[in-house]
PDB file of C-alpha atoms and ligand atoms in Angstrom:
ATOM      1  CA  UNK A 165     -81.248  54.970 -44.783  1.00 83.00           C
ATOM      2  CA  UNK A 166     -81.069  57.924 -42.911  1.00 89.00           C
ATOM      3  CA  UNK A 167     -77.069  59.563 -42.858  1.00 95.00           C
ATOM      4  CA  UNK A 168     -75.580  60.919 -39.670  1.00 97.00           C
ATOM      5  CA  UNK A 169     -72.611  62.758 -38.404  1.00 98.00           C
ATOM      6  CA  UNK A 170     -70.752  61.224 -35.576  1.00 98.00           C
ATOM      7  CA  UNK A 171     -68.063  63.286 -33.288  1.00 98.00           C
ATOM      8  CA  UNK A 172     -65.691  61.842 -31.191  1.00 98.00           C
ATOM      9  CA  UNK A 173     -63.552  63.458 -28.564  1.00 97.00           C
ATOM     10  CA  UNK A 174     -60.899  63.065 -26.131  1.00 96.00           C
ATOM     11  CA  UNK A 175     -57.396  62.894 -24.559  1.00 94.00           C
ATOM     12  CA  UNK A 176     -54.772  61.691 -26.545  1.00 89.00           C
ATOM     13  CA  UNK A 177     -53.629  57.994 -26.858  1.00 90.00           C
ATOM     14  CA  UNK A 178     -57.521  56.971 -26.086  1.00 92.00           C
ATOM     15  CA  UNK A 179     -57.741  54.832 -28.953  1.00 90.00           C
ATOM     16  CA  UNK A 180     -59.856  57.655 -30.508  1.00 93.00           C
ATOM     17  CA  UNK A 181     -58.568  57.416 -34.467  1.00 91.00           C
ATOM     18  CA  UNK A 182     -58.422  53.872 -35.029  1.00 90.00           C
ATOM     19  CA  UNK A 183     -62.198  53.873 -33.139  1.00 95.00           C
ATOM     20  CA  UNK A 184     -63.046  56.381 -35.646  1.00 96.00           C
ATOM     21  CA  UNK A 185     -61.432  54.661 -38.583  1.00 93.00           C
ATOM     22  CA  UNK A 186     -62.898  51.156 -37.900  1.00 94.00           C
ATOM     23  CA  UNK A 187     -66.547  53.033 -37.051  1.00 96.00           C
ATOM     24  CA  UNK A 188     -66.646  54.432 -40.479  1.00 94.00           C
ATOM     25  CA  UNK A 189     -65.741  51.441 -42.500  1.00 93.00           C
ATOM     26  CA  UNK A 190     -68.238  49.386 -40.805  1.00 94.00           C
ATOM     27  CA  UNK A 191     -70.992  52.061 -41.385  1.00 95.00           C
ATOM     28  CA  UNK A 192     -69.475  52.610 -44.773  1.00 93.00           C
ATOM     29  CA  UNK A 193     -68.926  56.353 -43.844  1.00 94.00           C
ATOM     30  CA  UNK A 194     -66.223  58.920 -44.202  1.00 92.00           C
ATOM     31  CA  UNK A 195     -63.399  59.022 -41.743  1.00 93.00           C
ATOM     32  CA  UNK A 196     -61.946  62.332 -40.940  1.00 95.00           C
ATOM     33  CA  UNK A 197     -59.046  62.698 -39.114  1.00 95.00           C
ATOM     34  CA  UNK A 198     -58.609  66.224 -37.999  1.00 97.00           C
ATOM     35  CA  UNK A 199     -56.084  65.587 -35.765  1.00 95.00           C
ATOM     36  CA  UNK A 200     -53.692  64.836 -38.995  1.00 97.00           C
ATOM     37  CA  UNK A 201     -54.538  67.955 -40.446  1.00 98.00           C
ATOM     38  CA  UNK A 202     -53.226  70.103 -37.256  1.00 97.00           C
ATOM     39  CA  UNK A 203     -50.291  67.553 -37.738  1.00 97.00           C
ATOM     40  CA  UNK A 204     -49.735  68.387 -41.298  1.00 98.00           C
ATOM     41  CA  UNK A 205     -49.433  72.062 -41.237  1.00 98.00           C
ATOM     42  CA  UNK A 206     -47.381  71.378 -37.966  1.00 98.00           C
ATOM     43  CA  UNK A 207     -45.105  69.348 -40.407  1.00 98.00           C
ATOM     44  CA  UNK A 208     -45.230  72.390 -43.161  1.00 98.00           C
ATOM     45  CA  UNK A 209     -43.658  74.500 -40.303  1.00 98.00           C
ATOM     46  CA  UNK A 210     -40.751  72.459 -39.197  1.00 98.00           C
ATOM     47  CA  UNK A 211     -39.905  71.612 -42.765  1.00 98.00           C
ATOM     48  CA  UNK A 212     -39.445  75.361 -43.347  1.00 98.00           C
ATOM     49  CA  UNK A 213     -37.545  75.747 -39.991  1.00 98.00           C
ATOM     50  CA  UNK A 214     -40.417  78.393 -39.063  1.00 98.00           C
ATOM     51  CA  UNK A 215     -40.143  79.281 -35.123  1.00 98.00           C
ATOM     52  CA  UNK A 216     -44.044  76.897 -34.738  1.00 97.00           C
ATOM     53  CA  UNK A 217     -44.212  78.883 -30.857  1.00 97.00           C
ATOM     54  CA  UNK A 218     -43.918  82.309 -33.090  1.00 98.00           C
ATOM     55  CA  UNK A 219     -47.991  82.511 -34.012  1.00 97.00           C
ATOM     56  CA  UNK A 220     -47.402  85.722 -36.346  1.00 98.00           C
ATOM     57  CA  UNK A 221     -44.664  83.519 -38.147  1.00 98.00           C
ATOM     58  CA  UNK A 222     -46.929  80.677 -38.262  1.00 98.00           C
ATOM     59  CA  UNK A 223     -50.058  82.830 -39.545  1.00 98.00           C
ATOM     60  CA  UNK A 224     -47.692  84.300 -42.579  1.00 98.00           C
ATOM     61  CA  UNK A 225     -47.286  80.671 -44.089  1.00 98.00           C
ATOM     62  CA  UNK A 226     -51.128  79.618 -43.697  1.00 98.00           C
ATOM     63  CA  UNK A 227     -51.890  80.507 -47.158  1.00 97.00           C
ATOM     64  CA  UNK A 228     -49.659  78.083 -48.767  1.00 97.00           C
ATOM     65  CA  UNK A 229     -50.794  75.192 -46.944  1.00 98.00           C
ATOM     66  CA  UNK A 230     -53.446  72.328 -48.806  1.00 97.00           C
ATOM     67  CA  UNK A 231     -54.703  69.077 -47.004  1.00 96.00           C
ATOM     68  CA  UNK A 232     -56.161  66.569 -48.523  1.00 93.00           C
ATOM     69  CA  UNK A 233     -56.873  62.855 -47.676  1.00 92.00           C
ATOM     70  CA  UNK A 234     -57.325  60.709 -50.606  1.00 91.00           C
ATOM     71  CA  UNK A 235     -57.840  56.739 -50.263  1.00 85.00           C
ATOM     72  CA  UNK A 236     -54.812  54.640 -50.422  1.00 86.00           C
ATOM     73  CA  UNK A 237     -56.878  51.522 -52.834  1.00 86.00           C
ATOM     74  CA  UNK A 238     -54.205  48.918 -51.428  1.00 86.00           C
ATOM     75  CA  UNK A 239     -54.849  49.517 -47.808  1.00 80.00           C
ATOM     76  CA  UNK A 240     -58.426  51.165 -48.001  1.00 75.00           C
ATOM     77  CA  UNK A 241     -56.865  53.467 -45.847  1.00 80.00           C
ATOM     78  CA  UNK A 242     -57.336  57.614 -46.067  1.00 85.00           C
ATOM     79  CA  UNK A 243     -54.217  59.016 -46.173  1.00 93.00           C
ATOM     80  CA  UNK A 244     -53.109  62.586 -45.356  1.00 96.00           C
ATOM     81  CA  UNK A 245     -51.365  64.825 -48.296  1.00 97.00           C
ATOM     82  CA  UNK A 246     -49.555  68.646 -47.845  1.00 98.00           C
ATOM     83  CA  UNK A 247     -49.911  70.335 -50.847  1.00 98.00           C
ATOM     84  CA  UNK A 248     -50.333  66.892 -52.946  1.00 97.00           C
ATOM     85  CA  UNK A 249     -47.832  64.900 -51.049  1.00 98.00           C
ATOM     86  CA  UNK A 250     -48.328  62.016 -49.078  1.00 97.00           C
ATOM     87  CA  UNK A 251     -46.998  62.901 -45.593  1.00 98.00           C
ATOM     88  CA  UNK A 252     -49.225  59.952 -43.795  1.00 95.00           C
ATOM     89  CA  UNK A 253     -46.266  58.115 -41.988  1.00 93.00           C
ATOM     90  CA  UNK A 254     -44.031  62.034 -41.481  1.00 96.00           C
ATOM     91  CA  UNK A 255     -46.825  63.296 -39.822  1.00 96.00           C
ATOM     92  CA  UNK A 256     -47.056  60.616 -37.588  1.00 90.00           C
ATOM     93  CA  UNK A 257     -43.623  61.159 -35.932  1.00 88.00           C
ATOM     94  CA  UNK A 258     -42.363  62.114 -32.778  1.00 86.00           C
ATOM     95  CA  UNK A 259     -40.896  65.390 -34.375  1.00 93.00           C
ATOM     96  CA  UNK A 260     -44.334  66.193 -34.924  1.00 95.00           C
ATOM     97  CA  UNK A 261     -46.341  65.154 -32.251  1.00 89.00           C
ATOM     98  CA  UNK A 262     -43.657  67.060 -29.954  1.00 90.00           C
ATOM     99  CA  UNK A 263     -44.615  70.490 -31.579  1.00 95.00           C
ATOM    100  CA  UNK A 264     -48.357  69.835 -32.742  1.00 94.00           C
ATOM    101  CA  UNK A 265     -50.249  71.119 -29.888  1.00 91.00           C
ATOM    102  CA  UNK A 266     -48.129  74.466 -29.625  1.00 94.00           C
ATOM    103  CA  UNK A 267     -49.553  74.882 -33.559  1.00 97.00           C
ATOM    104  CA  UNK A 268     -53.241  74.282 -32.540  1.00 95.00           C
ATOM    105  CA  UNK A 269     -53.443  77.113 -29.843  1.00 94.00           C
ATOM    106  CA  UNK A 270     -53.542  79.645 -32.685  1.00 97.00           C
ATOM    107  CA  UNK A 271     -57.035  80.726 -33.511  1.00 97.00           C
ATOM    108  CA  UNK A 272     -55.937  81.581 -37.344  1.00 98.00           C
ATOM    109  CA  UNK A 273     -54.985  77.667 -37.661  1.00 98.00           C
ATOM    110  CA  UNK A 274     -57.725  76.367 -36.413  1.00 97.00           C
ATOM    111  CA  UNK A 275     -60.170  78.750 -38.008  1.00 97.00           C
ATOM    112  CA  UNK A 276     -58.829  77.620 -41.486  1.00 97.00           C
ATOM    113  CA  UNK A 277     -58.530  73.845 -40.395  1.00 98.00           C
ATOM    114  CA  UNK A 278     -62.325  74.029 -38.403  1.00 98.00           C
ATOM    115  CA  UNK A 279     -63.631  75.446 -42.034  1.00 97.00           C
ATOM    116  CA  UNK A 280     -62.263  72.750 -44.130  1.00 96.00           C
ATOM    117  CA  UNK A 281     -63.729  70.283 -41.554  1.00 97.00           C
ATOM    118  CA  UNK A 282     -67.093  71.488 -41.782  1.00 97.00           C
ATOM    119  CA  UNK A 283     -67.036  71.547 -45.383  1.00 96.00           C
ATOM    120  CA  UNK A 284     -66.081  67.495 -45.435  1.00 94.00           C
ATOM    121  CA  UNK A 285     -68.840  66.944 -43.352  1.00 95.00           C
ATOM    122  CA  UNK A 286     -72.120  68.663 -44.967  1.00 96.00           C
ATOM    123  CA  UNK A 287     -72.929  65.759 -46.979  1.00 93.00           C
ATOM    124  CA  UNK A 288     -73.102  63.785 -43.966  1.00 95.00           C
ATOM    125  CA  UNK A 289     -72.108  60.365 -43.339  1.00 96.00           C
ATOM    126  CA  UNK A 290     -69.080  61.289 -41.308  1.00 96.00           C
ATOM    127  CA  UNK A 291     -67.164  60.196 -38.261  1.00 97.00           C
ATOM    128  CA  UNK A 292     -64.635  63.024 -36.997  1.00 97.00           C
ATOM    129  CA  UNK A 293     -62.773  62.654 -34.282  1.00 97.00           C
ATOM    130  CA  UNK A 294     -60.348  65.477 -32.803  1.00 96.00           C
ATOM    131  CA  UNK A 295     -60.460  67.733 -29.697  1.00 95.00           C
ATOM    132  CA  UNK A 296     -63.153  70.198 -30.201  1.00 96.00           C
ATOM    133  CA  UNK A 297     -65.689  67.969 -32.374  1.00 98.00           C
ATOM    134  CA  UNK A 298     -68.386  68.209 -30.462  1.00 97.00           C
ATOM    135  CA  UNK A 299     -68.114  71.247 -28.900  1.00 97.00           C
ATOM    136  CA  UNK A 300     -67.292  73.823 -31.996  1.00 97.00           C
ATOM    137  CA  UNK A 301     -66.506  71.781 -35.538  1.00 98.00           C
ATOM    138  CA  UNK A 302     -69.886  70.096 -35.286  1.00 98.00           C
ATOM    139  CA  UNK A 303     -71.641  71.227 -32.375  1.00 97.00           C
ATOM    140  CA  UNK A 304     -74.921  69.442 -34.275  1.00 97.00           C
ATOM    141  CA  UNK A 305     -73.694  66.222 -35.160  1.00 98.00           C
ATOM    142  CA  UNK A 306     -76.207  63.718 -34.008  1.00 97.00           C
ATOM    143  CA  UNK A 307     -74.069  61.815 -31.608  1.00 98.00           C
ATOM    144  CA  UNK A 308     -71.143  62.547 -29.982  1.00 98.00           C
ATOM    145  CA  UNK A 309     -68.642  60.261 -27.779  1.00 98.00           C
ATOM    146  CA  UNK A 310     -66.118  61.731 -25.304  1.00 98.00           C
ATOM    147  CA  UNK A 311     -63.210  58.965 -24.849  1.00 97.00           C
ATOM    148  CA  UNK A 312     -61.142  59.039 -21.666  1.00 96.00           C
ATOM    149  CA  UNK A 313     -58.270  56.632 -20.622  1.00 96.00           C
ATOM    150  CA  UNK A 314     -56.041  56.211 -17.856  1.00 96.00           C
ATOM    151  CA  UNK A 315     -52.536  58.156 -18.320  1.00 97.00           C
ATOM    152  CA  UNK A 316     -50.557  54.603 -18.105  1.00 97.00           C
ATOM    153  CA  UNK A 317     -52.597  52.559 -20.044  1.00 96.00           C
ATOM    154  CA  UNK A 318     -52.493  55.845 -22.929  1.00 96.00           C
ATOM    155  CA  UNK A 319     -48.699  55.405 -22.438  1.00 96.00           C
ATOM    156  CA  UNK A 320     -48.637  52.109 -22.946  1.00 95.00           C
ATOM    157  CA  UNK A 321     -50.967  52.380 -25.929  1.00 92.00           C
ATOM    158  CA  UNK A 322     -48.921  54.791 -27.488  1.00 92.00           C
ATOM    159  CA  UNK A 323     -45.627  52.893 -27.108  1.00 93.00           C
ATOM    160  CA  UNK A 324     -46.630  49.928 -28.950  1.00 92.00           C
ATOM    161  CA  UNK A 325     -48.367  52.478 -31.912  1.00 86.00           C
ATOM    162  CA  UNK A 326     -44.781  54.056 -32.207  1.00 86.00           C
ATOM    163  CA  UNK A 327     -43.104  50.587 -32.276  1.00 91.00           C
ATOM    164  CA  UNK A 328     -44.661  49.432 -34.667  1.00 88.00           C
ATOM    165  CA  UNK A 329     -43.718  52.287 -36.871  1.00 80.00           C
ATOM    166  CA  UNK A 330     -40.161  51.395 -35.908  1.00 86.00           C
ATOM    167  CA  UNK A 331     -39.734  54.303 -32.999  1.00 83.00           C
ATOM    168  CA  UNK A 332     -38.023  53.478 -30.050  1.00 88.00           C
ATOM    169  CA  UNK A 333     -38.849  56.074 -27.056  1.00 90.00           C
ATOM    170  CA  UNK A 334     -39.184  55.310 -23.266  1.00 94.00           C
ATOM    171  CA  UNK A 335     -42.643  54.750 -21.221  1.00 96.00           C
ATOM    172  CA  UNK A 336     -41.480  58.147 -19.518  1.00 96.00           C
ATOM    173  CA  UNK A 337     -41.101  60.263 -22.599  1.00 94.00           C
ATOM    174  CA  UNK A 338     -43.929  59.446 -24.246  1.00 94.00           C
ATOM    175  CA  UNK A 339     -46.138  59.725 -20.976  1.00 96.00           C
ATOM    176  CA  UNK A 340     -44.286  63.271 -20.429  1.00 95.00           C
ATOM    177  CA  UNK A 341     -45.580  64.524 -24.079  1.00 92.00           C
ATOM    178  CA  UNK A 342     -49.228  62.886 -23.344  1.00 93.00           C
ATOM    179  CA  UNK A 343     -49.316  65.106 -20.057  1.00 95.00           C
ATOM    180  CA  UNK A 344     -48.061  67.827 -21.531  1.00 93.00           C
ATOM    181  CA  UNK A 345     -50.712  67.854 -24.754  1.00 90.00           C
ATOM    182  CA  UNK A 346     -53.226  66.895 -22.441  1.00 93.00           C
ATOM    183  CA  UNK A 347     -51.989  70.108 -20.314  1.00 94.00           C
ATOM    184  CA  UNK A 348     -52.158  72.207 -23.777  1.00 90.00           C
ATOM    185  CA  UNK A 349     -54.937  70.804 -25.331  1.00 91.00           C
ATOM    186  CA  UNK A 350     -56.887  71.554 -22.063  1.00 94.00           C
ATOM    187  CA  UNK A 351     -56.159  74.832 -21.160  1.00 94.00           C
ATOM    188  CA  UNK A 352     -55.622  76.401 -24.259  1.00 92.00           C
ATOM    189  CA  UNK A 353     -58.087  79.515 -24.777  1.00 94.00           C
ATOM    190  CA  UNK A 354     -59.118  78.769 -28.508  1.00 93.00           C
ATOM    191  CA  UNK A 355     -61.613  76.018 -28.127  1.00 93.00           C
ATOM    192  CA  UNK A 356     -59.770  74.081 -25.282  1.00 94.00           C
ATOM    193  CA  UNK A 357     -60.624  70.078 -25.317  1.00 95.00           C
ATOM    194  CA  UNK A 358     -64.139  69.619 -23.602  1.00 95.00           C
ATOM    195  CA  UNK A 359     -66.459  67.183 -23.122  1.00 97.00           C
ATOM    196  CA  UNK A 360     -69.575  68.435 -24.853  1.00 97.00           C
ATOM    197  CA  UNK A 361     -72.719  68.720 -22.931  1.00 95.00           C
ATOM    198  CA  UNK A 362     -74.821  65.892 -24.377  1.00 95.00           C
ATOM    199  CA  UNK A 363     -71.382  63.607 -25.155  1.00 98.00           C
ATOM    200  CA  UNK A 364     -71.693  59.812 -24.307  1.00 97.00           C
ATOM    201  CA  UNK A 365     -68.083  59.196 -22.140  1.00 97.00           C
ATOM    202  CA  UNK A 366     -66.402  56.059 -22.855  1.00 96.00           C
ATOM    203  CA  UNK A 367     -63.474  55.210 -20.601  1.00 96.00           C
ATOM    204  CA  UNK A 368     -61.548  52.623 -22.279  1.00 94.00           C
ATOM    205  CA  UNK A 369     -58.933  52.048 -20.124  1.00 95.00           C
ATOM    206  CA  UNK A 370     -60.696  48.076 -19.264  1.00 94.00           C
ATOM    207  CA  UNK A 371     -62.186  47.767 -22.367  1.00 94.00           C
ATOM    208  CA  UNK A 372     -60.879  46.120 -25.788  1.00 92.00           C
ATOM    209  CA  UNK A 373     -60.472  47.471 -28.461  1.00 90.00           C
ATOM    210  CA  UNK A 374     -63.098  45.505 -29.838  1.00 95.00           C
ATOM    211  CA  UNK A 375     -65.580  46.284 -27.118  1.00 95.00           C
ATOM    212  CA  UNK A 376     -65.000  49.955 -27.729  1.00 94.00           C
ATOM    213  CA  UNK A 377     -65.533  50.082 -31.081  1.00 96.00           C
ATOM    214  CA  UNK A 378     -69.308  48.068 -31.267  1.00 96.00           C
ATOM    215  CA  UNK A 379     -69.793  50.173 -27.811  1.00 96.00           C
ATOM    216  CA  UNK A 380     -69.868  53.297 -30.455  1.00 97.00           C
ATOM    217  CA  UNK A 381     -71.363  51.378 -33.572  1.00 97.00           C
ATOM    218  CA  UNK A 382     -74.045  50.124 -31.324  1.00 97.00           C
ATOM    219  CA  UNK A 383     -75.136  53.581 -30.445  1.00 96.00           C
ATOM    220  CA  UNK A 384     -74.547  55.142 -33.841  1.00 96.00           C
ATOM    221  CA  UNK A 385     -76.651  52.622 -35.133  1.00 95.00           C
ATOM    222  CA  UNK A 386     -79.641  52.903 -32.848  1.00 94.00           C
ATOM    223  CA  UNK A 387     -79.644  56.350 -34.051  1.00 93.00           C
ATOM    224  CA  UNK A 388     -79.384  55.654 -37.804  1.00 94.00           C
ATOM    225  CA  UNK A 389     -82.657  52.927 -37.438  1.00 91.00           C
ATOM    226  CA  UNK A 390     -84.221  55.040 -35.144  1.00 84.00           C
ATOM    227  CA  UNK A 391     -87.802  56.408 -36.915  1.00 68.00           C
TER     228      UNK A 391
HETATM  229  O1   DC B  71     -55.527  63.368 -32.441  1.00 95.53           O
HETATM  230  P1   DC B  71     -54.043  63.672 -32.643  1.00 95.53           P
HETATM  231  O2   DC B  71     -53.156  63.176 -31.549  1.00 95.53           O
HETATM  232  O3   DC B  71     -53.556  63.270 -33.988  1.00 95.53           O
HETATM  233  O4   DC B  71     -53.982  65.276 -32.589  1.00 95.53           O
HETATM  234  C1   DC B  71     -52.778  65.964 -32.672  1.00 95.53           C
HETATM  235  C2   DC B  71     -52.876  67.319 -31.974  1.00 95.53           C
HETATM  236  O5   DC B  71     -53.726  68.184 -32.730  1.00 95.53           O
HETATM  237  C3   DC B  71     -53.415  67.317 -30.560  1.00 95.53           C
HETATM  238  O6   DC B  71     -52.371  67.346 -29.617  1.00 95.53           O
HETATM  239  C4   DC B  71     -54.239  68.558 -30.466  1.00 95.53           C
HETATM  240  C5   DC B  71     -54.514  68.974 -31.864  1.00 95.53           C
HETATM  241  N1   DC B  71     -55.912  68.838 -32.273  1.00 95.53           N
HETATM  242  C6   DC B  71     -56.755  69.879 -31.993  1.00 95.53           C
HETATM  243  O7   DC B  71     -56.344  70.855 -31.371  1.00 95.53           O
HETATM  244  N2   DC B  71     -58.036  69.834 -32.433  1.00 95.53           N
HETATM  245  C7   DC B  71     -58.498  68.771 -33.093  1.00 95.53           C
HETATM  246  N3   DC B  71     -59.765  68.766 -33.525  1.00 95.53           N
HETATM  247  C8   DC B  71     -57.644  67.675 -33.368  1.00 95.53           C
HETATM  248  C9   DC B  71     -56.348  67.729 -32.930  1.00 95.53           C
END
């Protein structure tokens, strides 16, 4: 059967991971989660108290930083490593997701990340999802979704995510961080979050999870029987 890539893009808190995640399985592809790589080296940087708004201070510790996901067998999950530690949950934090999108404006970051991304995906059989999937990582994959959601609903989202995790933060503060990555994310100049030219949009904010999820297998898979 033929093998595709699939991209998926969009704002933050759109349900755009766990989409991803539950796509692959069911097509019994590879999940990549590039978001978790900008939030591991973003991790690397606090844990060394480097300055992560100081981009020539950021650049000098690129070298020593290795991601890797490797599959949790309990869980059947992918799970994110920095330099052979498992840093799934850290990465996941508040701490991080404060700082992360001041570490993805710099083009030297995402240069190294966008390489390693590409290299994951030449065997085909992926589903990425991130910020610039479609429009530079894989600007050929053979679908590619563009997920949208209303701020509150994102807010929302994200408030249950984090207390399940155990974190306790206010509607406000975690809508004032999804604003503000949006703002970043948007308007940065290295490959700024855009809805590629040919993407399919999915709004989500009225749909369930489980409608948005065979919304984006049903398409993939039209694709993958097509002749
Ligand atoms: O998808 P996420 O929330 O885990 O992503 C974390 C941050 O990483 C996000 O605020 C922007 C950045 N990012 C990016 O710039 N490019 C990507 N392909 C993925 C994430």
């Amino acid at each position: 059967m033929k093998k595709i890539n699939i991209a998926i893009d969009g704002f933050s808190a759109c349900g755009k991971s766990t989409t991803a995640k539950r796509v692959a399985t069911a097509l019994g592809y590879v999940y990549i989660d590039s978001g978790a790589m900008y939030r591991a080296v973003t991790l690397y940087l606090l844990d060394k108290e480097v300055d992560v708004l100081n981009q020539k201070k950021v650049v000098e510790h690129l070298d020593d930083i290795e991601i890797d996901f490797n599959l949790n067998k309990n869980s059947n999950v992918c799970e994110t490593y920095l330099n052979g530690v498992n840093v799934e949950d850290k990465i996941r934090t508040f701490r991080v997701a404060s700082k992360v999108s001041y570490v993805s404006t710099f083009k030297e970051v995402r240069e190294k990340l966008v390489a390693w991304q590409r290299q994951m995906s030449l065997k085909k059989g992926v589903v990425m999802d991130g910020r610039d999937i479609g429009t530079v990582v894989l600007p050929h994959a053979d679908i590619k979704f563009f997920m949208t959601a209303d701020i509150e609903v994102r807010s929302e989202r994200r408030k249950i995510e984090l207390e399940r995790s155990g974190k306790k933060l206010s509607l406000e503060e975690i809508k004032t961080n999804l604003q503000e990555r949006d703002r970043i994310d948007t308007t940065r100049s290295e490959s700024p979050l855009r809805k590629a030219a040919e993407a399919i949009e999915i709004d989500t904010t009225h749909l369930t999870f489980d409608q948005q999820v065979q919304k984006v297998i049903d398409l993939a898979e039209g694709l993958i029987h097509e002749d």
